[in-house]
XYZ file of C-alpha atoms in Angstrom:
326
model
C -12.548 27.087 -19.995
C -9.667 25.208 -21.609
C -7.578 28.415 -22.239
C -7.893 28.997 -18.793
C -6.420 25.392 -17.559
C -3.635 25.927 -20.197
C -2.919 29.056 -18.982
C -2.271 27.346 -15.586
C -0.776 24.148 -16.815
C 2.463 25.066 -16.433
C 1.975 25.978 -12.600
C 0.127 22.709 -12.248
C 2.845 20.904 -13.714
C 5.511 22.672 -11.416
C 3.272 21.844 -8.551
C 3.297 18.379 -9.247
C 7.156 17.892 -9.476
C 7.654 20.035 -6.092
C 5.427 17.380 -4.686
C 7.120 14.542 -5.698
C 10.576 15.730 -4.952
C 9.154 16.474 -1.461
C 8.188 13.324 -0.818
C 11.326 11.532 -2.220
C 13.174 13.628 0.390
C 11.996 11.981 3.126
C 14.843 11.304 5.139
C 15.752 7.066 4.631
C 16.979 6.331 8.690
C 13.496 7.901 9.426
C 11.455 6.314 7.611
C 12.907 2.896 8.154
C 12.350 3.109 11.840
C 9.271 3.715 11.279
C 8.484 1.081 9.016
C 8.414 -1.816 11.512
C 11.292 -4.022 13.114
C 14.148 -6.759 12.133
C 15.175 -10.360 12.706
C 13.645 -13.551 13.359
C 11.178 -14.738 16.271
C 11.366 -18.329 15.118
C 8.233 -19.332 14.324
C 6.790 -16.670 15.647
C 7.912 -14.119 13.791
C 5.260 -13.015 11.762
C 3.014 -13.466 15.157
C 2.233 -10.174 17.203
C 3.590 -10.299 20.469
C 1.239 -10.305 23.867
C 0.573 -6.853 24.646
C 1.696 -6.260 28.534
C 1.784 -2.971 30.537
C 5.447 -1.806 29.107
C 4.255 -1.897 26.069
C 0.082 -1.772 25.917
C -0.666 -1.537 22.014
C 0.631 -3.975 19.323
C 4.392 -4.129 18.652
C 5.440 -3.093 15.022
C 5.508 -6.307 12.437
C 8.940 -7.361 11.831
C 9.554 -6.291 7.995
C 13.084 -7.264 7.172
C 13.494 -10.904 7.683
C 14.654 -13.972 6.716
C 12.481 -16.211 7.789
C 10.281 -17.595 4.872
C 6.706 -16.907 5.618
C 4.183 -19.645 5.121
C 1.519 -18.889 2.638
C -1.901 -19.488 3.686
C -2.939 -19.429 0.170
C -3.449 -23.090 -1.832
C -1.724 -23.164 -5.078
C -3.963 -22.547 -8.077
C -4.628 -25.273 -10.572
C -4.846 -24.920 -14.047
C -8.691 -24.222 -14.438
C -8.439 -21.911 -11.784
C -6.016 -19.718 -13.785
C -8.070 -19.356 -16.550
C -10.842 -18.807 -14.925
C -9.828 -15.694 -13.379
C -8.361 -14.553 -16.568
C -8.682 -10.558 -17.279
C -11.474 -9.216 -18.770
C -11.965 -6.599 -21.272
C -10.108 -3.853 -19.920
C -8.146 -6.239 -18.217
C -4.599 -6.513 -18.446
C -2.478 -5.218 -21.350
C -5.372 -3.826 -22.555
C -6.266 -1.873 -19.141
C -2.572 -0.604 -19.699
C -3.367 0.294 -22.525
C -6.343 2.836 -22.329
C -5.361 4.031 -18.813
C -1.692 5.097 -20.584
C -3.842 6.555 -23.687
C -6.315 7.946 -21.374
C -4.023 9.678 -19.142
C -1.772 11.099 -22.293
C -5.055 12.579 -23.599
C -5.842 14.570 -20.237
C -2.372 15.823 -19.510
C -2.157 16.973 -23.759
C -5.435 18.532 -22.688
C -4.320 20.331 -19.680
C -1.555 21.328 -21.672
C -3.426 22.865 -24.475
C -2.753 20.581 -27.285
C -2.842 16.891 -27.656
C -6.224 15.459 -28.799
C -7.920 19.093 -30.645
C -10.136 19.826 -27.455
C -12.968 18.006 -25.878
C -14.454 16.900 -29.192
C -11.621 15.297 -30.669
C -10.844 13.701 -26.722
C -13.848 11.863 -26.909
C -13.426 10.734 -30.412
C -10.324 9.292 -29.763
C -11.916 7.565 -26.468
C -14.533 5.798 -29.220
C -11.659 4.779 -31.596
C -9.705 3.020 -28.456
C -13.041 1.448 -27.540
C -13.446 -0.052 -30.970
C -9.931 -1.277 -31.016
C -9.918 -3.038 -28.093
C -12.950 -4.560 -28.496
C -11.771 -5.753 -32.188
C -8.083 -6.677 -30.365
C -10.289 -8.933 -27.738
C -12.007 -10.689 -30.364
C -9.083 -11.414 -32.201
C -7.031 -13.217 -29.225
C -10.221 -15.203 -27.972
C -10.245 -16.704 -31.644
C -6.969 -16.961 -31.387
C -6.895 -18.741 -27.886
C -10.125 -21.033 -29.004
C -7.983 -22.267 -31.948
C -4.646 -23.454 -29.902
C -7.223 -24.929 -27.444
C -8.659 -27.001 -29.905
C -5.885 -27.971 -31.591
C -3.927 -28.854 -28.188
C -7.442 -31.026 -26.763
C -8.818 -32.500 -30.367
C -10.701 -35.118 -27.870
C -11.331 -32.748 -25.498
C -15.427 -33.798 -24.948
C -14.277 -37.599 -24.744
C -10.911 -36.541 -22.262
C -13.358 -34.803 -19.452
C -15.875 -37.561 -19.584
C -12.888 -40.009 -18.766
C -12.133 -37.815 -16.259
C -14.986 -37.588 -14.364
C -15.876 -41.332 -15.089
C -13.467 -42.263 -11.961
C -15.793 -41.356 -9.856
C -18.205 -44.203 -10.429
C -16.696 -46.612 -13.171
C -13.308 -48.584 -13.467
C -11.273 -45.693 -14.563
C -9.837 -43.637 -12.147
C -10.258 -40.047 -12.110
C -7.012 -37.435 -12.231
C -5.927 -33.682 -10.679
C -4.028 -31.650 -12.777
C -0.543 -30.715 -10.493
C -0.454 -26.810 -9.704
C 1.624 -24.603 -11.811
C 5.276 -25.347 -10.330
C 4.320 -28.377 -8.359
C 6.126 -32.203 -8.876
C 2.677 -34.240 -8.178
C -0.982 -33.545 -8.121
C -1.039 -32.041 -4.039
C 1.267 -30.247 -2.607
C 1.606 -30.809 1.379
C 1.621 -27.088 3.456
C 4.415 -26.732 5.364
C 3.311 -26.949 8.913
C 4.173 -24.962 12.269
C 6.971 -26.142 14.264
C 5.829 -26.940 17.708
C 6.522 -24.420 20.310
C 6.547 -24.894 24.454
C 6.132 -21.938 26.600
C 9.198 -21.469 29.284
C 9.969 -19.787 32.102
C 12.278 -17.550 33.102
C 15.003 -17.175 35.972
C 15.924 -13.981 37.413
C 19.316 -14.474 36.129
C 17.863 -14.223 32.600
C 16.149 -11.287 33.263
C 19.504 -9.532 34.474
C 21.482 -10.638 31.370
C 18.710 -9.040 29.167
C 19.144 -5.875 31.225
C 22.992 -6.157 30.267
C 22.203 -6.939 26.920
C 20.322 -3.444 26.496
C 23.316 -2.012 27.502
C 25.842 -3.917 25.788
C 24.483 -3.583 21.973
C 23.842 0.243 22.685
C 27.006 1.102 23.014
C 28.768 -0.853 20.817
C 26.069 0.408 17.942
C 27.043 3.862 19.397
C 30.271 3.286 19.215
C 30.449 1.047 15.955
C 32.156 -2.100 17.654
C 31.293 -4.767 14.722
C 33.394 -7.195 16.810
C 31.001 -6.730 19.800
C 27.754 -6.659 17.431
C 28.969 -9.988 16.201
C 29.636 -11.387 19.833
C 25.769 -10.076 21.249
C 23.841 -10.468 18.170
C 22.533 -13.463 16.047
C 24.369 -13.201 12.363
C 20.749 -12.056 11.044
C 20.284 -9.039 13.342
C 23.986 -8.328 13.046
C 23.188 -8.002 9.316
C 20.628 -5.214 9.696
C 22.935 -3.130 12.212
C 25.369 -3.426 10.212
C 23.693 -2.033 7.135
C 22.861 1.035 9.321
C 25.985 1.578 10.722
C 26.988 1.578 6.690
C 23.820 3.941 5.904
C 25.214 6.394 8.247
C 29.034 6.184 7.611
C 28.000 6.604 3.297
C 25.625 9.554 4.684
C 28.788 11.372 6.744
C 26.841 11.020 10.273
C 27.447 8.818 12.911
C 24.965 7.754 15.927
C 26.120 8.135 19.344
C 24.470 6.511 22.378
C 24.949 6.362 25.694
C 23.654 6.406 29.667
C 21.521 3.384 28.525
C 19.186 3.183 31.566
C 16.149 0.530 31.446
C 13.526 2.262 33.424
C 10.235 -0.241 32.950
C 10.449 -4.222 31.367
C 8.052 -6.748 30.802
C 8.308 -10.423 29.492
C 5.922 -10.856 26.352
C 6.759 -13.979 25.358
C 9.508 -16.637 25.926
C 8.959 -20.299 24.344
C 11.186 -23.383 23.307
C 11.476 -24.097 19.616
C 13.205 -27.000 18.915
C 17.217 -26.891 20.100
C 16.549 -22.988 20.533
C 15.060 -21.131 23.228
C 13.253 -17.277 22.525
C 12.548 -14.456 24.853
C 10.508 -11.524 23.618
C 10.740 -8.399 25.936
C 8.757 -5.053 26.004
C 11.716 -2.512 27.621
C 11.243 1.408 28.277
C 14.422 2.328 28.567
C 16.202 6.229 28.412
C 19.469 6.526 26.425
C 21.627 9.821 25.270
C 20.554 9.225 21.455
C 21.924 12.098 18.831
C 23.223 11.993 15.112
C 26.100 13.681 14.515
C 28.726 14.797 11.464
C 31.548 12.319 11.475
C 33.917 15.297 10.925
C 32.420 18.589 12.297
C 30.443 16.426 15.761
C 27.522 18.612 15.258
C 24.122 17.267 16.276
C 22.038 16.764 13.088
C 19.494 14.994 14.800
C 18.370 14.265 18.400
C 19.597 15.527 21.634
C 23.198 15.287 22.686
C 22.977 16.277 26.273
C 19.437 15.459 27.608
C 18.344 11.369 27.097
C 15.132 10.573 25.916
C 12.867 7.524 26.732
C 12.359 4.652 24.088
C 9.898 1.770 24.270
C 10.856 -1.568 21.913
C 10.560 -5.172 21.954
C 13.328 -7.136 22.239
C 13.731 -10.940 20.850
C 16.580 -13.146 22.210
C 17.565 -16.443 21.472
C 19.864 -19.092 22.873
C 20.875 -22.874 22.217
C 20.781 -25.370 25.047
C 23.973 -24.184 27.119
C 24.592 -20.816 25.219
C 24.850 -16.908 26.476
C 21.588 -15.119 24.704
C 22.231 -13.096 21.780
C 19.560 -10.261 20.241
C 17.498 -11.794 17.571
C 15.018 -9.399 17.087
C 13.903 -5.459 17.673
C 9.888 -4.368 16.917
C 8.976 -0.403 17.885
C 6.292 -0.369 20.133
Protein backbone atom coordinates (compact mmCIF):
# COMPACT_ATOMS: atom_id res chain seq x y z
CA UNK A 1 0.00 0.00 0.00
CA UNK A 2 2.76 2.52 0.68
CA UNK A 3 4.62 1.77 -2.65
CA UNK A 4 1.58 2.53 -4.23
CA UNK A 5 1.07 6.22 -2.56
CA UNK A 6 4.81 6.81 -3.36
CA UNK A 7 4.38 5.87 -6.63
CA UNK A 8 1.73 8.67 -6.86
CA UNK A 9 3.35 11.18 -4.60
CA UNK A 10 4.80 13.01 -7.05
CA UNK A 11 1.37 13.59 -8.95
CA UNK A 12 -0.14 14.44 -5.60
CA UNK A 13 2.42 16.86 -4.96
CA UNK A 14 2.01 18.52 -8.51
CA UNK A 15 -1.66 18.57 -7.82
CA UNK A 16 -1.29 20.43 -4.84
CA UNK A 17 0.91 23.31 -6.25
CA UNK A 18 -1.54 23.66 -9.44
CA UNK A 19 -4.09 24.27 -6.78
CA UNK A 20 -2.53 26.78 -4.99
CA UNK A 21 -1.25 28.74 -7.89
CA UNK A 22 -4.90 28.65 -9.08
CA UNK A 23 -6.17 30.14 -6.35
CA UNK A 24 -3.45 32.87 -5.95
CA UNK A 25 -4.53 33.88 -9.48
CA UNK A 26 -7.58 35.12 -8.61
CA UNK A 27 -7.82 38.28 -10.21
CA UNK A 28 -7.20 41.30 -7.12
CA UNK A 29 -10.04 44.16 -8.64
CA UNK A 30 -12.40 41.07 -8.45
CA UNK A 31 -12.05 39.92 -5.53
CA UNK A 32 -11.98 43.22 -3.74
CA UNK A 33 -15.37 44.12 -5.00
CA UNK A 34 -16.49 41.40 -3.77
CA UNK A 35 -15.17 41.59 -0.46
CA UNK A 36 -17.52 44.27 0.93
CA UNK A 37 -17.50 48.22 0.68
CA UNK A 38 -15.35 51.49 1.81
CA UNK A 39 -15.53 54.62 3.94
CA UNK A 40 -17.12 55.75 6.97
CA UNK A 41 -20.97 55.89 8.03
CA UNK A 42 -20.14 57.76 11.21
CA UNK A 43 -21.20 55.89 13.82
CA UNK A 44 -22.90 53.78 11.93
CA UNK A 45 -20.56 52.29 10.06
CA UNK A 46 -20.17 49.00 11.23
CA UNK A 47 -24.26 49.02 11.43
CA UNK A 48 -26.18 47.26 8.45
CA UNK A 49 -28.23 49.54 6.68
CA UNK A 50 -32.35 49.22 6.57
CA UNK A 51 -33.12 46.96 3.88
CA UNK A 52 -35.77 48.87 1.42
CA UNK A 53 -37.19 47.70 -1.96
CA UNK A 54 -33.96 48.98 -4.14
CA UNK A 55 -32.03 47.04 -2.36
CA UNK A 56 -34.11 44.01 -0.36
CA UNK A 57 -31.19 41.85 1.26
CA UNK A 58 -28.39 43.19 3.55
CA UNK A 59 -25.84 45.64 2.08
CA UNK A 60 -22.15 44.34 2.10
CA UNK A 61 -20.15 45.34 5.56
CA UNK A 62 -17.89 48.13 4.94
CA UNK A 63 -14.25 46.43 5.22
CA UNK A 64 -11.75 49.15 4.57
CA UNK A 65 -12.22 51.85 7.05
CA UNK A 66 -10.99 54.15 9.27
CA UNK A 67 -13.21 54.42 11.70
CA UNK A 68 -12.00 52.62 14.95
CA UNK A 69 -14.48 50.01 15.88
CA UNK A 70 -15.58 49.73 19.46
CA UNK A 71 -14.84 46.47 21.08
CA UNK A 72 -17.58 44.87 22.83
CA UNK A 73 -15.16 42.76 24.60
CA UNK A 74 -13.99 43.86 28.48
CA UNK A 75 -10.33 43.85 28.90
CA UNK A 76 -8.94 40.77 30.61
CA UNK A 77 -7.37 41.01 34.02
CA UNK A 78 -4.52 39.30 35.13
CA UNK A 79 -6.18 36.06 36.60
CA UNK A 80 -8.13 35.85 33.67
CA UNK A 81 -5.01 35.43 31.50
CA UNK A 82 -3.73 32.72 33.24
CA UNK A 83 -6.54 31.08 33.55
CA UNK A 84 -7.09 30.49 30.03
CA UNK A 85 -3.54 29.58 29.59
CA UNK A 86 -2.84 26.65 26.85
CA UNK A 87 -2.96 23.33 27.71
CA UNK A 88 -0.93 20.43 26.81
CA UNK A 89 -0.90 20.56 23.23
CA UNK A 90 -1.46 24.03 23.53
CA UNK A 91 0.59 26.57 22.09
CA UNK A 92 4.26 26.14 21.11
CA UNK A 93 3.84 22.82 21.87
CA UNK A 94 0.61 22.32 19.50
CA UNK A 95 3.13 23.90 16.90
CA UNK A 96 5.16 21.71 17.62
CA UNK A 97 3.59 18.17 17.00
CA UNK A 98 1.22 19.48 14.27
CA UNK A 99 4.74 20.69 12.29
CA UNK A 100 6.32 17.12 13.34
CA UNK A 101 3.15 15.45 12.59
CA UNK A 102 2.60 16.84 9.28
CA UNK A 103 6.55 16.32 8.22
CA UNK A 104 6.02 12.64 9.14
CA UNK A 105 2.90 12.18 6.71
CA UNK A 106 4.21 14.10 3.75
CA UNK A 107 7.99 11.92 4.31
CA UNK A 108 5.46 9.11 4.28
CA UNK A 109 3.63 9.94 1.20
CA UNK A 110 6.84 10.49 -0.20
CA UNK A 111 8.33 7.17 0.54
CA UNK A 112 10.90 7.95 3.06
CA UNK A 113 10.92 9.99 6.15
CA UNK A 114 9.99 8.08 9.36
CA UNK A 115 10.90 3.98 8.00
CA UNK A 116 7.08 3.22 7.32
CA UNK A 117 4.13 2.97 9.56
CA UNK A 118 6.06 1.34 12.39
CA UNK A 119 8.70 3.71 12.82
CA UNK A 120 5.67 6.74 12.24
CA UNK A 121 4.11 5.71 15.22
CA UNK A 122 7.22 5.34 17.21
CA UNK A 123 8.21 8.62 16.59
CA UNK A 124 4.46 9.84 17.51
CA UNK A 125 5.28 8.04 21.21
CA UNK A 126 8.74 9.74 21.49
CA UNK A 127 7.00 13.37 20.76
CA UNK A 128 4.35 12.37 23.29
CA UNK A 129 6.94 11.68 25.95
CA UNK A 130 8.75 14.85 25.22
CA UNK A 131 6.17 17.05 25.52
CA UNK A 132 4.80 15.72 28.35
CA UNK A 133 8.46 15.84 30.09
CA UNK A 134 8.81 19.67 28.34
CA UNK A 135 5.26 20.52 30.23
CA UNK A 136 6.45 19.39 33.43
CA UNK A 137 9.51 21.15 33.25
CA UNK A 138 7.95 24.82 32.57
CA UNK A 139 5.07 24.30 35.23
CA UNK A 140 8.06 23.78 37.79
CA UNK A 141 9.56 26.31 36.30
CA UNK A 142 6.51 28.79 36.37
CA UNK A 143 5.59 27.52 40.18
CA UNK A 144 9.13 28.62 41.19
CA UNK A 145 9.09 32.45 39.75
CA UNK A 146 5.54 32.50 41.26
CA UNK A 147 6.72 31.82 44.51
CA UNK A 148 9.55 33.69 44.55
CA UNK A 149 7.65 36.89 43.03
CA UNK A 150 4.43 36.33 45.93
CA UNK A 151 6.65 34.88 49.10
CA UNK A 152 3.36 36.13 51.17
CA UNK A 153 1.18 35.17 48.72
CA UNK A 154 -1.52 33.18 51.35
CA UNK A 155 -1.35 36.37 53.72
CA UNK A 156 -1.59 39.01 50.32
CA UNK A 157 -5.14 37.34 49.10
CA UNK A 158 -6.56 37.22 52.56
CA UNK A 159 -5.83 41.10 52.73
CA UNK A 160 -7.40 41.25 49.70
CA UNK A 161 -10.50 39.87 50.21
CA UNK A 162 -10.62 41.25 53.87
CA UNK A 163 -12.05 44.69 52.27
CA UNK A 164 -15.00 43.34 51.91
CA UNK A 165 -15.99 43.18 55.55
CA UNK A 166 -13.03 44.63 57.73
CA UNK A 167 -11.12 48.07 57.75
CA UNK A 168 -8.92 47.30 54.88
CA UNK A 169 -10.06 47.97 51.65
CA UNK A 170 -10.07 45.51 49.01
CA UNK A 171 -8.07 46.12 45.41
CA UNK A 172 -8.55 45.19 41.34
CA UNK A 173 -5.63 44.46 39.58
CA UNK A 174 -5.65 47.18 36.29
CA UNK A 175 -6.00 45.17 32.87
CA UNK A 176 -2.97 44.46 30.89
CA UNK A 177 -2.34 48.01 29.15
CA UNK A 178 -4.72 49.96 31.28
CA UNK A 179 -3.59 53.34 33.61
CA UNK A 180 -6.14 52.46 36.65
CA UNK A 181 -8.08 49.52 37.86
CA UNK A 182 -11.46 50.13 35.19
CA UNK A 183 -11.32 51.19 32.12
CA UNK A 184 -14.55 53.30 30.92
CA UNK A 185 -16.05 51.85 27.20
CA UNK A 186 -16.15 54.30 24.85
CA UNK A 187 -19.75 55.04 24.25
CA UNK A 188 -22.00 55.72 21.02
CA UNK A 189 -22.28 59.14 19.84
CA UNK A 190 -25.85 60.16 19.75
CA UNK A 191 -27.51 60.11 16.46
CA UNK A 192 -31.04 62.01 15.29
CA UNK A 193 -32.87 60.75 12.36
CA UNK A 194 -33.48 63.62 9.50
CA UNK A 195 -35.34 64.22 6.75
CA UNK A 196 -34.81 64.84 3.49
CA UNK A 197 -35.76 67.61 0.80
CA UNK A 198 -36.27 66.86 -2.71
CA UNK A 199 -33.43 69.01 -3.50
CA UNK A 200 -31.19 66.50 -1.68
CA UNK A 201 -32.46 63.77 -3.41
CA UNK A 202 -31.59 65.50 -6.89
CA UNK A 203 -27.99 66.35 -5.83
CA UNK A 204 -27.49 62.60 -4.92
CA UNK A 205 -28.78 61.77 -8.40
CA UNK A 206 -25.95 64.24 -9.70
CA UNK A 207 -23.59 62.88 -7.46
CA UNK A 208 -23.99 59.29 -9.14
CA UNK A 209 -23.16 60.88 -12.11
CA UNK A 210 -20.50 63.13 -11.20
CA UNK A 211 -17.97 60.52 -9.39
CA UNK A 212 -18.65 58.02 -12.36
CA UNK A 213 -17.19 59.81 -14.71
CA UNK A 214 -14.54 61.38 -13.21
CA UNK A 215 -13.45 57.63 -11.83
CA UNK A 216 -13.93 56.76 -15.57
CA UNK A 217 -12.10 59.28 -16.62
CA UNK A 218 -9.41 59.52 -13.73
CA UNK A 219 -10.15 63.27 -12.71
CA UNK A 220 -8.32 63.17 -9.10
CA UNK A 221 -9.14 66.91 -8.98
CA UNK A 222 -12.90 66.11 -9.28
CA UNK A 223 -12.61 62.91 -6.87
CA UNK A 224 -11.16 65.30 -4.38
CA UNK A 225 -13.97 68.02 -4.95
CA UNK A 226 -17.13 65.08 -4.62
CA UNK A 227 -15.57 62.80 -2.23
CA UNK A 228 -14.67 62.90 1.56
CA UNK A 229 -10.57 62.59 1.82
CA UNK A 230 -11.29 58.88 3.18
CA UNK A 231 -13.27 57.60 0.17
CA UNK A 232 -11.01 59.62 -2.09
CA UNK A 233 -8.26 57.44 -0.58
CA UNK A 234 -9.75 54.11 -1.67
CA UNK A 235 -10.51 55.41 -5.38
CA UNK A 236 -7.55 56.51 -5.59
CA UNK A 237 -5.74 53.31 -4.73
CA UNK A 238 -7.82 51.71 -7.56
CA UNK A 239 -7.31 54.08 -10.04
CA UNK A 240 -3.37 53.23 -9.03
CA UNK A 241 -4.22 49.29 -9.06
CA UNK A 242 -5.30 49.66 -12.55
CA UNK A 243 -2.75 52.19 -14.01
CA UNK A 244 0.38 49.56 -12.24
CA UNK A 245 -1.85 46.65 -13.93
CA UNK A 246 -1.79 48.53 -17.67
CA UNK A 247 -5.83 48.75 -17.75
CA UNK A 248 -7.89 51.53 -17.28
CA UNK A 249 -11.83 51.62 -16.35
CA UNK A 250 -14.08 53.50 -18.48
CA UNK A 251 -17.63 54.51 -17.51
CA UNK A 252 -20.19 56.21 -18.85
CA UNK A 253 -24.23 56.82 -19.73
CA UNK A 254 -24.60 56.74 -15.88
CA UNK A 255 -28.42 56.41 -15.70
CA UNK A 256 -30.11 55.88 -12.08
CA UNK A 257 -33.05 53.77 -12.90
CA UNK A 258 -34.57 52.83 -9.14
CA UNK A 259 -33.39 54.79 -5.51
CA UNK A 260 -34.36 54.45 -2.13
CA UNK A 261 -33.37 56.36 1.13
CA UNK A 262 -32.01 53.76 3.80
CA UNK A 263 -30.94 55.86 6.23
CA UNK A 264 -30.14 59.60 6.77
CA UNK A 265 -29.35 60.84 10.52
CA UNK A 266 -27.50 63.87 12.26
CA UNK A 267 -24.28 63.08 14.04
CA UNK A 268 -22.97 65.78 15.75
CA UNK A 269 -21.84 68.95 13.27
CA UNK A 270 -22.29 66.28 10.35
CA UNK A 271 -25.23 65.15 8.61
CA UNK A 272 -25.33 61.28 6.71
CA UNK A 273 -27.48 59.97 3.96
CA UNK A 274 -27.31 56.29 3.10
CA UNK A 275 -28.93 55.44 -0.34
CA UNK A 276 -29.81 52.06 -2.04
CA UNK A 277 -29.44 53.18 -6.09
CA UNK A 278 -29.97 50.72 -9.20
CA UNK A 279 -28.47 52.48 -11.59
CA UNK A 280 -27.13 51.28 -15.48
CA UNK A 281 -23.70 52.60 -16.58
CA UNK A 282 -21.35 51.64 -19.81
CA UNK A 283 -18.73 49.79 -17.40
CA UNK A 284 -15.59 47.98 -19.37
CA UNK A 285 -11.77 47.51 -18.54
CA UNK A 286 -9.62 48.25 -21.06
CA UNK A 287 -5.58 48.22 -22.09
CA UNK A 288 -4.26 51.69 -21.52
CA UNK A 289 -2.34 51.31 -24.83
CA UNK A 290 -4.06 48.79 -27.20
CA UNK A 291 -8.19 50.07 -25.81
CA UNK A 292 -9.16 46.52 -25.93
CA UNK A 293 -11.91 45.37 -23.58
CA UNK A 294 -10.36 43.01 -20.98
CA UNK A 295 -13.27 42.98 -18.98
CA UNK A 296 -16.96 44.03 -19.19
CA UNK A 297 -18.96 45.36 -21.98
CA UNK A 298 -17.96 48.41 -23.94
CA UNK A 299 -21.04 49.03 -25.94
CA UNK A 300 -24.10 47.59 -24.06
CA UNK A 301 -24.53 49.13 -20.10
CA UNK A 302 -25.28 46.93 -17.47
CA UNK A 303 -27.38 47.53 -14.26
CA UNK A 304 -25.62 47.91 -10.76
CA UNK A 305 -27.27 48.03 -7.35
CA UNK A 306 -25.00 49.82 -4.31
CA UNK A 307 -25.44 51.82 -1.33
CA UNK A 308 -24.35 55.05 -1.23
CA UNK A 309 -23.22 57.11 2.09
CA UNK A 310 -23.02 60.95 1.94
CA UNK A 311 -22.10 63.36 4.34
CA UNK A 312 -22.25 67.10 4.79
CA UNK A 313 -21.42 69.86 7.52
CA UNK A 314 -24.03 72.40 8.49
CA UNK A 315 -24.01 74.69 5.23
CA UNK A 316 -21.84 72.34 2.97
CA UNK A 317 -22.50 70.62 -0.71
CA UNK A 318 -22.61 66.58 0.13
CA UNK A 319 -19.66 64.67 -0.70
CA UNK A 320 -19.57 60.50 -1.07
CA UNK A 321 -18.52 58.98 2.14
CA UNK A 322 -19.25 55.61 1.64
CA UNK A 323 -20.07 52.67 -1.15
CA UNK A 324 -21.48 48.93 0.23
CA UNK A 325 -22.51 46.25 -2.82
CA UNK A 326 -25.83 45.23 -2.36
Amino acid sequence: MLRRLSRYSGLVAALAIGLALSLAAIDVAEARRASGGFGSRGSRTFDTPSVTRTAPSDASPINRTMTQQNSAQPQRNVGQQQAQRPGLFGGFGRTLFGGLLLGGLFGMLLGGGFGGMMGFLGMLLQIALIVGLGMLLMRFLANRRQASAYPAGGNMQREAYAGAGGNKPGFQIPGMGSGSAATPRATKPVTQDIQLSPADLDRFEALLTEVQTAYGREDYPALRRLATPEAMSYLAEELGDNATNGVRNTVSDVKLLQGDISEAWREGPLDYATLAMRYSSIDALVDRTTGKVVDGDAVNPSETVELWTFVRKSGTDWQLSAIQSA
